[in-house]
């Protein structure tokens, strides 16, 4: 698959599942728990990547808020 196809697929999957995954993380779910639930039909790597990126984003926002 080419760069454009990969980027498009990532965008579509994030649109389809990203909000649900971020919501579950906010509720205390780990990537493993989300995977075990079977609710999200994505490969483990994709779920782990979305969780990791979200936690990094969240950490940056919290740090910025405390610095202000």
Coordinates of C-alpha atoms in Angstrom, one line a residue:
X1 CA 0.0 0.0 0.0
X2 CA 1.3 3.5 -0.8
X3 CA 1.7 6.5 1.5
X4 CA -1.6 8.0 0.5
X5 CA -3.6 4.8 1.0
X6 CA -2.0 4.3 4.4
X7 CA -2.8 7.9 5.4
X8 CA -6.4 7.6 4.2
X9 CA -6.9 4.2 6.0
X10 CA -5.5 5.7 9.2
X11 CA -7.8 8.7 9.0
X12 CA -10.9 6.5 8.3
X13 CA -10.0 4.1 11.2
X14 CA -9.4 7.0 13.6
X15 CA -12.7 8.6 12.5
X16 CA -14.5 5.3 13.0
X17 CA -12.9 4.1 16.2
X18 CA -10.7 6.8 17.6
X19 CA -13.4 8.6 19.6
X20 CA -14.5 5.3 21.2
X21 CA -11.0 4.3 22.1
X22 CA -10.2 7.8 23.6
X23 CA -13.5 7.6 25.6
X24 CA -12.5 4.2 27.0
X25 CA -9.0 5.4 27.9
X26 CA -10.6 8.3 29.8
X27 CA -12.7 5.7 31.6
X28 CA -9.5 3.9 32.8
X29 CA -9.3 1.2 30.1
X30 CA -5.9 0.1 29.0
X31 CA -5.1 -1.0 25.4
X32 CA -5.1 -4.6 26.5
X33 CA -8.6 -4.2 28.1
X34 CA -9.9 -2.6 25.0
X35 CA -8.5 -5.4 22.8
X36 CA -9.9 -8.1 25.1
X37 CA -13.4 -6.5 25.0
X38 CA -13.6 -7.3 21.3
X39 CA -15.7 -4.2 20.7
X40 CA -13.1 -2.4 18.5
X41 CA -12.3 -4.3 15.3
X42 CA -8.8 -3.1 14.7
X43 CA -5.4 -4.8 14.9
X44 CA -3.6 -4.6 18.3
X45 CA -0.9 -2.3 16.9
X46 CA -3.5 0.3 15.7
X47 CA -5.3 0.3 19.0
X48 CA -2.0 0.6 20.9
X49 CA -0.9 3.4 18.7
X50 CA -4.2 5.4 19.1
X51 CA -4.0 4.9 22.9
X52 CA -0.3 5.9 23.1
X53 CA -0.8 9.0 20.9
X54 CA -3.9 10.1 22.9
X55 CA -2.1 9.7 26.2
X56 CA 0.9 11.7 24.9
X57 CA -1.5 14.5 23.7
X58 CA -3.3 14.5 27.0
X59 CA -0.1 14.7 28.9
X60 CA 1.1 17.7 26.8
X61 CA -2.2 19.5 27.3
X62 CA -2.1 18.9 31.1
X63 CA 1.5 20.1 31.3
X64 CA 0.7 23.2 29.3
X65 CA -2.3 24.0 31.5
X66 CA -0.1 23.7 34.7
X67 CA 2.6 25.9 33.1
X68 CA 0.2 28.8 32.5

